[in-house]
């Protein structure tokens, strides 16, 4: 896998992305940051039935938050909901079934949600999709791009009006350290050109999420935007899409709860929103979205072009 042949990235991962690194960093965490009630606040979490999303949903539910779980598989979602209700004692947990790779349905869901619900305080874009071979979604979009990039763009674009009229609105996107080896490719957003490498396509999508976060933060100063890397986490996505990496690194992978820690911190703590909007986080700290001396920086022009391409593409699927 080409991603893991990048020695600078892999060495950084061994020192910063592992379970041991989390344990070490957590010694600097301020415990009272998470000693807060979020009763009365609502949180939408995509991919909330397993891994990081489920761990974040449970942690926030325990603090009294209303949770909207957006999941693809109804049976798994209902099972996860039952566990979260049982473990948290919080019944304000709602399941919504949606496949994020179905772009028109993403629009329809978001537009219906904002008509039905009066508030949304926090949007957590967590769901991720890593393909092993190129597949289209039936609407002409490459599936990874549709799920990881376009769905995130549409969710934010559609739900901004609901977020802006809700108190202390926040948008958190779960990215990946893989994006550190990718520069935004405005001319090849859907990996049409070149050999298809699922891990690198995923990493490109995750770079797109970082740029999106930066640009939305500039355009909507009333909302606190953030994007984060959870570290190397033992999740079903990693086990299924990267079995070799998963088996060789298994003892060093973080638990879903460790991976979700910064998501929860960004979602509920007062400390998080004291930091500037649009920044990249790892273990509750703002960090660079680029490796030292990296070639991965895009220009302001490239970033703006990317957002206009995303906007035009998104509008082509918007229900009228």
Tab-separated table of C-alpha atoms in Angstrom:
chain	number	residue	atom	x	y	z
A	1	UNK	CA	0.000	0.000	0.000
A	2	UNK	CA	1.583	3.167	-1.252
A	3	UNK	CA	0.466	5.267	1.704
A	4	UNK	CA	2.588	3.205	4.087
A	5	UNK	CA	5.658	3.482	1.878
A	6	UNK	CA	5.941	7.141	2.862
A	7	UNK	CA	8.610	6.800	5.539
A	8	UNK	CA	8.273	10.316	7.010
A	9	UNK	CA	4.531	9.791	7.454
A	10	UNK	CA	4.909	6.283	8.871
A	11	UNK	CA	7.564	7.371	11.394
A	12	UNK	CA	5.338	10.247	12.480
A	13	UNK	CA	2.519	7.738	12.881
A	14	UNK	CA	4.598	5.440	15.067
A	15	UNK	CA	5.415	8.315	17.413
A	16	UNK	CA	2.087	10.214	17.363
A	17	UNK	CA	-0.839	8.103	16.099
A	18	UNK	CA	-0.614	4.971	18.264
A	19	UNK	CA	-2.288	3.905	21.497
A	20	UNK	CA	0.948	4.623	23.388
A	21	UNK	CA	1.063	8.163	21.987
A	22	UNK	CA	-2.514	8.770	23.154
A	23	UNK	CA	-1.731	7.539	26.668
A	24	UNK	CA	1.266	9.867	26.767
A	25	UNK	CA	-0.655	12.899	25.396
A	26	UNK	CA	-3.641	12.283	27.677
A	27	UNK	CA	-1.462	13.132	30.687
A	28	UNK	CA	-1.704	16.758	29.501
A	29	UNK	CA	-5.505	16.759	29.111
A	30	UNK	CA	-7.533	19.068	31.359
A	31	UNK	CA	-10.096	16.764	32.970
A	32	UNK	CA	-12.619	19.483	33.737
A	33	UNK	CA	-12.902	20.288	30.002
A	34	UNK	CA	-15.274	17.332	29.680
A	35	UNK	CA	-17.030	17.799	33.021
A	36	UNK	CA	-20.038	19.431	31.419
A	37	UNK	CA	-23.707	18.746	30.761
A	38	UNK	CA	-25.027	19.128	27.224
A	39	UNK	CA	-28.688	18.456	28.095
A	40	UNK	CA	-30.918	20.301	25.638
A	41	UNK	CA	-28.259	20.354	22.906
A	42	UNK	CA	-28.590	18.220	19.776
A	43	UNK	CA	-25.808	16.377	17.956
A	44	UNK	CA	-25.928	14.737	14.533
A	45	UNK	CA	-23.301	12.006	14.107
A	46	UNK	CA	-22.804	10.162	10.827
A	47	UNK	CA	-21.577	6.569	11.022
A	48	UNK	CA	-22.689	6.379	14.653
A	49	UNK	CA	-23.343	2.635	14.863
A	50	UNK	CA	-19.701	1.481	15.218
A	51	UNK	CA	-16.131	2.587	15.874
A	52	UNK	CA	-15.373	6.242	16.598
A	53	UNK	CA	-18.918	7.418	15.819
A	54	UNK	CA	-20.531	5.046	18.288
A	55	UNK	CA	-17.954	5.849	20.993
A	56	UNK	CA	-18.590	9.600	20.492
A	57	UNK	CA	-22.370	9.077	20.537
A	58	UNK	CA	-22.189	7.172	23.832
A	59	UNK	CA	-19.878	9.714	25.494
A	60	UNK	CA	-22.122	12.635	24.477
A	61	UNK	CA	-25.310	10.721	25.398
A	62	UNK	CA	-23.880	10.211	28.901
A	63	UNK	CA	-23.625	14.009	29.170
A	64	UNK	CA	-27.324	14.393	28.327
A	65	UNK	CA	-27.095	15.339	24.657
A	66	UNK	CA	-29.824	14.501	22.131
A	67	UNK	CA	-28.215	12.269	19.502
A	68	UNK	CA	-29.224	11.873	15.865
A	69	UNK	CA	-27.455	8.767	14.581
A	70	UNK	CA	-27.144	8.794	10.781
A	71	UNK	CA	-26.346	5.243	9.680
A	72	UNK	CA	-26.540	3.074	6.571
A	73	UNK	CA	-27.535	-0.261	8.108
A	74	UNK	CA	-30.858	-0.257	10.002
A	75	UNK	CA	-30.256	-3.428	12.051
A	76	UNK	CA	-26.771	-2.364	13.186
A	77	UNK	CA	-28.021	1.158	13.931
A	78	UNK	CA	-30.945	-0.042	16.072
A	79	UNK	CA	-28.655	-2.451	17.932
A	80	UNK	CA	-26.149	0.359	18.620
A	81	UNK	CA	-28.965	2.702	19.695
A	82	UNK	CA	-30.226	0.123	22.207
A	83	UNK	CA	-26.711	-0.229	23.666
A	84	UNK	CA	-26.231	3.551	23.895
A	85	UNK	CA	-29.625	4.005	25.622
A	86	UNK	CA	-28.819	1.174	28.060
A	87	UNK	CA	-25.286	2.388	28.859
A	88	UNK	CA	-26.147	6.100	29.103
A	89	UNK	CA	-29.688	6.025	30.514
A	90	UNK	CA	-30.497	8.627	27.829
A	91	UNK	CA	-33.516	7.858	25.629
A	92	UNK	CA	-33.108	10.926	23.412
A	93	UNK	CA	-31.291	8.866	20.777
A	94	UNK	CA	-32.762	8.850	17.261
A	95	UNK	CA	-31.836	6.674	14.282
A	96	UNK	CA	-31.904	7.959	10.691
A	97	UNK	CA	-31.116	5.569	7.835
A	98	UNK	CA	-29.081	7.003	4.963
A	99	UNK	CA	-26.393	5.775	2.572
A	100	UNK	CA	-23.970	8.702	2.224
A	101	UNK	CA	-22.846	7.494	-1.199
A	102	UNK	CA	-26.339	8.233	-2.604
A	103	UNK	CA	-25.907	11.933	-3.286
A	104	UNK	CA	-29.503	12.927	-4.075
A	105	UNK	CA	-30.705	11.142	-0.948
A	106	UNK	CA	-28.112	13.011	1.154
A	107	UNK	CA	-29.625	16.311	-0.022
A	108	UNK	CA	-33.177	15.069	0.561
A	109	UNK	CA	-32.334	13.855	4.068
A	110	UNK	CA	-30.633	17.113	5.113
A	111	UNK	CA	-33.417	19.296	3.685
A	112	UNK	CA	-36.116	17.184	5.404
A	113	UNK	CA	-34.194	17.191	8.709
A	114	UNK	CA	-34.024	20.978	8.911
A	115	UNK	CA	-37.768	21.250	8.276
A	116	UNK	CA	-38.574	18.705	10.973
A	117	UNK	CA	-36.187	19.841	13.738
A	118	UNK	CA	-35.894	23.330	15.176
A	119	UNK	CA	-32.261	23.121	16.288
A	120	UNK	CA	-28.979	21.398	15.559
A	121	UNK	CA	-26.093	22.490	17.748
A	122	UNK	CA	-23.359	20.161	16.536
A	123	UNK	CA	-22.771	18.292	13.275
A	124	UNK	CA	-20.146	15.523	13.467
A	125	UNK	CA	-19.098	14.224	10.030
A	126	UNK	CA	-17.619	10.899	11.067
A	127	UNK	CA	-18.716	8.266	8.530
A	128	UNK	CA	-15.947	7.102	6.198
A	129	UNK	CA	-15.717	4.848	3.178
A	130	UNK	CA	-12.548	3.216	1.807
A	131	UNK	CA	-12.893	1.277	-1.455
A	132	UNK	CA	-10.521	-1.431	-2.670
A	133	UNK	CA	-11.442	-0.836	-6.330
A	134	UNK	CA	-13.078	1.986	-8.250
A	135	UNK	CA	-16.881	1.998	-8.116
A	136	UNK	CA	-19.423	4.614	-9.170
A	137	UNK	CA	-22.435	5.386	-6.998
A	138	UNK	CA	-25.022	5.086	-9.791
A	139	UNK	CA	-25.175	8.875	-10.138
A	140	UNK	CA	-21.844	9.289	-11.896
A	141	UNK	CA	-19.707	9.962	-8.812
A	142	UNK	CA	-16.846	7.781	-7.554
A	143	UNK	CA	-18.091	6.159	-4.321
A	144	UNK	CA	-15.309	7.263	-1.949
A	145	UNK	CA	-15.605	10.855	-3.166
A	146	UNK	CA	-19.414	10.738	-2.901
A	147	UNK	CA	-19.337	9.404	0.691
A	148	UNK	CA	-16.302	11.167	2.152
A	149	UNK	CA	-16.320	14.522	0.353
A	150	UNK	CA	-19.592	15.321	-1.406
A	151	UNK	CA	-21.806	14.080	1.457
A	152	UNK	CA	-19.844	16.192	3.957
A	153	UNK	CA	-20.112	19.238	1.666
A	154	UNK	CA	-23.884	18.796	1.220
A	155	UNK	CA	-24.517	18.184	4.929
A	156	UNK	CA	-22.696	21.386	5.851
A	157	UNK	CA	-24.203	23.438	3.005
A	158	UNK	CA	-27.768	22.313	3.710
A	159	UNK	CA	-27.635	22.393	7.514
A	160	UNK	CA	-25.782	25.719	7.900
A	161	UNK	CA	-29.047	27.676	8.238
A	162	UNK	CA	-30.234	25.365	11.043
A	163	UNK	CA	-26.845	25.455	12.778
A	164	UNK	CA	-26.642	29.262	12.587
A	165	UNK	CA	-29.924	29.735	14.428
A	166	UNK	CA	-28.902	27.255	17.168
A	167	UNK	CA	-26.818	28.318	20.206
A	168	UNK	CA	-23.051	27.668	20.116
A	169	UNK	CA	-23.057	25.825	16.744
A	170	UNK	CA	-20.138	23.572	15.819
A	171	UNK	CA	-19.119	21.375	12.890
A	172	UNK	CA	-16.509	18.664	13.452
A	173	UNK	CA	-15.158	16.476	10.662
A	174	UNK	CA	-13.197	13.297	11.346
A	175	UNK	CA	-10.323	13.270	8.867
A	176	UNK	CA	-7.240	11.035	8.794
A	177	UNK	CA	-3.492	11.376	9.085
A	178	UNK	CA	-3.314	9.859	5.605
A	179	UNK	CA	-4.166	13.277	4.178
A	180	UNK	CA	-0.705	14.482	5.253
A	181	UNK	CA	0.746	12.790	2.141
A	182	UNK	CA	-1.822	14.325	-0.227
A	183	UNK	CA	-2.065	17.723	-1.886
A	184	UNK	CA	-5.511	18.893	-2.989
A	185	UNK	CA	-5.959	17.818	-6.616
A	186	UNK	CA	-8.496	20.236	-8.053
A	187	UNK	CA	-8.219	18.692	-11.525
A	188	UNK	CA	-8.610	15.084	-10.371
A	189	UNK	CA	-11.038	15.209	-7.449
A	190	UNK	CA	-12.633	11.862	-8.230
A	191	UNK	CA	-9.393	10.018	-9.046
A	192	UNK	CA	-10.392	9.619	-12.695
A	193	UNK	CA	-6.778	9.641	-13.850
A	194	UNK	CA	-4.008	7.220	-12.915
A	195	UNK	CA	-4.101	3.865	-11.136
A	196	UNK	CA	-6.816	3.521	-8.492
A	197	UNK	CA	-5.301	3.028	-5.028
A	198	UNK	CA	-8.089	2.960	-2.426
A	199	UNK	CA	-5.914	4.162	0.471
A	200	UNK	CA	-4.584	7.131	-1.516
A	201	UNK	CA	-8.067	8.011	-2.809
A	202	UNK	CA	-9.269	7.979	0.812
A	203	UNK	CA	-6.307	10.171	1.812
A	204	UNK	CA	-7.180	12.629	-0.988
A	205	UNK	CA	-10.791	12.772	0.232
A	206	UNK	CA	-9.489	13.509	3.716
A	207	UNK	CA	-7.331	16.375	2.377
A	208	UNK	CA	-10.468	17.688	0.671
A	209	UNK	CA	-12.241	17.654	4.054
A	210	UNK	CA	-9.446	19.746	5.594
A	211	UNK	CA	-9.654	22.380	2.833
A	212	UNK	CA	-13.456	22.372	3.056
A	213	UNK	CA	-13.280	23.014	6.806
A	214	UNK	CA	-10.863	25.925	6.332
A	215	UNK	CA	-13.034	27.498	3.639
A	216	UNK	CA	-16.378	27.053	5.409
A	217	UNK	CA	-14.837	28.567	8.564
A	218	UNK	CA	-13.948	31.740	6.618
A	219	UNK	CA	-17.412	31.980	5.062
A	220	UNK	CA	-19.403	31.283	8.256
A	221	UNK	CA	-17.711	32.912	11.261
A	222	UNK	CA	-20.738	32.272	13.521
A	223	UNK	CA	-20.071	28.524	13.460
A	224	UNK	CA	-16.994	26.889	15.012
A	225	UNK	CA	-15.520	24.502	12.430
A	226	UNK	CA	-12.825	21.956	13.181
A	227	UNK	CA	-11.300	18.887	11.550
A	228	UNK	CA	-9.343	16.230	13.393
A	229	UNK	CA	-7.188	13.126	13.109
A	230	UNK	CA	-8.214	10.406	15.584
A	231	UNK	CA	-4.913	8.537	15.328
A	232	UNK	CA	-4.617	4.923	14.163
A	233	UNK	CA	-7.794	3.375	15.547
A	234	UNK	CA	-9.004	-0.225	15.644
A	235	UNK	CA	-12.249	0.181	13.664
A	236	UNK	CA	-14.196	-2.083	11.277
A	237	UNK	CA	-13.203	0.174	8.343
A	238	UNK	CA	-9.485	-0.345	8.994
A	239	UNK	CA	-9.889	-4.089	9.613
A	240	UNK	CA	-11.854	-4.596	6.377
A	241	UNK	CA	-10.075	-2.215	4.009
A	242	UNK	CA	-6.497	-2.554	5.301
A	243	UNK	CA	-6.187	-6.089	6.749
A	244	UNK	CA	-2.356	-6.256	6.512
A	245	UNK	CA	-1.882	-2.943	8.301
A	246	UNK	CA	-4.541	-3.899	10.853
A	247	UNK	CA	-2.952	-7.261	11.720
A	248	UNK	CA	0.631	-5.937	11.866
A	249	UNK	CA	-0.296	-2.887	13.987
A	250	UNK	CA	-3.135	-4.372	16.045
A	251	UNK	CA	-1.429	-4.085	19.438
A	252	UNK	CA	-0.577	-0.436	18.780
A	253	UNK	CA	-3.979	0.695	17.475
A	254	UNK	CA	-6.076	3.011	19.622
A	255	UNK	CA	-9.452	1.956	20.999
A	256	UNK	CA	-12.531	3.630	19.444
A	257	UNK	CA	-12.948	5.550	22.736
A	258	UNK	CA	-9.395	6.940	22.458
A	259	UNK	CA	-10.027	7.808	18.810
A	260	UNK	CA	-13.259	9.596	19.748
A	261	UNK	CA	-11.776	11.609	22.634
A	262	UNK	CA	-10.878	14.704	20.582
A	263	UNK	CA	-14.217	14.522	18.718
A	264	UNK	CA	-16.065	14.668	22.048
A	265	UNK	CA	-13.766	17.429	23.332
A	266	UNK	CA	-14.384	19.517	20.194
A	267	UNK	CA	-18.127	18.865	20.435
A	268	UNK	CA	-18.801	19.678	24.094
A	269	UNK	CA	-15.964	21.607	25.752
A	270	UNK	CA	-15.802	25.363	26.206
A	271	UNK	CA	-12.030	25.155	25.773
A	272	UNK	CA	-12.333	23.971	22.153
A	273	UNK	CA	-14.263	27.014	20.923
A	274	UNK	CA	-11.709	29.393	22.430
A	275	UNK	CA	-9.413	28.264	19.600
A	276	UNK	CA	-9.738	29.733	16.095
A	277	UNK	CA	-12.258	28.152	13.749
A	278	UNK	CA	-11.160	26.041	10.782
A	279	UNK	CA	-8.161	24.370	12.381
A	280	UNK	CA	-6.821	20.793	12.380
A	281	UNK	CA	-6.597	18.858	15.685
A	282	UNK	CA	-4.896	15.828	17.121
A	283	UNK	CA	-5.204	14.770	20.771
A	284	UNK	CA	-7.005	17.982	21.808
A	285	UNK	CA	-4.281	20.176	20.296
A	286	UNK	CA	-4.192	22.334	17.174
A	287	UNK	CA	-1.522	20.870	14.895
A	288	UNK	CA	-0.290	21.556	11.383
A	289	UNK	CA	-2.257	20.005	8.523
A	290	UNK	CA	1.065	19.434	6.712
A	291	UNK	CA	4.274	17.517	7.355
A	292	UNK	CA	7.420	19.676	7.796
A	293	UNK	CA	8.766	20.978	4.461
A	294	UNK	CA	5.813	19.315	2.728
A	295	UNK	CA	4.683	19.917	-0.860
A	296	UNK	CA	1.043	19.460	0.146
A	297	UNK	CA	0.067	23.145	0.505
A	298	UNK	CA	-2.503	24.381	-2.021
A	299	UNK	CA	-2.878	28.018	-3.076
A	300	UNK	CA	-5.825	30.237	-2.171
A	301	UNK	CA	-6.851	30.089	-5.836
A	302	UNK	CA	-6.809	26.268	-5.831
A	303	UNK	CA	-8.861	26.173	-2.622
A	304	UNK	CA	-11.446	28.575	-4.063
A	305	UNK	CA	-11.605	26.608	-7.316
A	306	UNK	CA	-12.173	23.407	-5.333
A	307	UNK	CA	-15.078	24.970	-3.422
A	308	UNK	CA	-16.709	26.279	-6.590
A	309	UNK	CA	-16.374	22.845	-8.266
A	310	UNK	CA	-17.933	21.226	-5.177
A	311	UNK	CA	-20.743	23.781	-5.188
A	312	UNK	CA	-21.592	23.250	-8.845
A	313	UNK	CA	-21.480	19.464	-8.488
A	314	UNK	CA	-23.600	19.534	-5.318
A	315	UNK	CA	-26.215	21.792	-6.952
A	316	UNK	CA	-26.577	19.346	-9.844
A	317	UNK	CA	-27.994	16.808	-7.363
A	318	UNK	CA	-30.093	19.228	-5.315
A	319	UNK	CA	-33.828	18.512	-5.225
A	320	UNK	CA	-35.920	21.324	-6.724
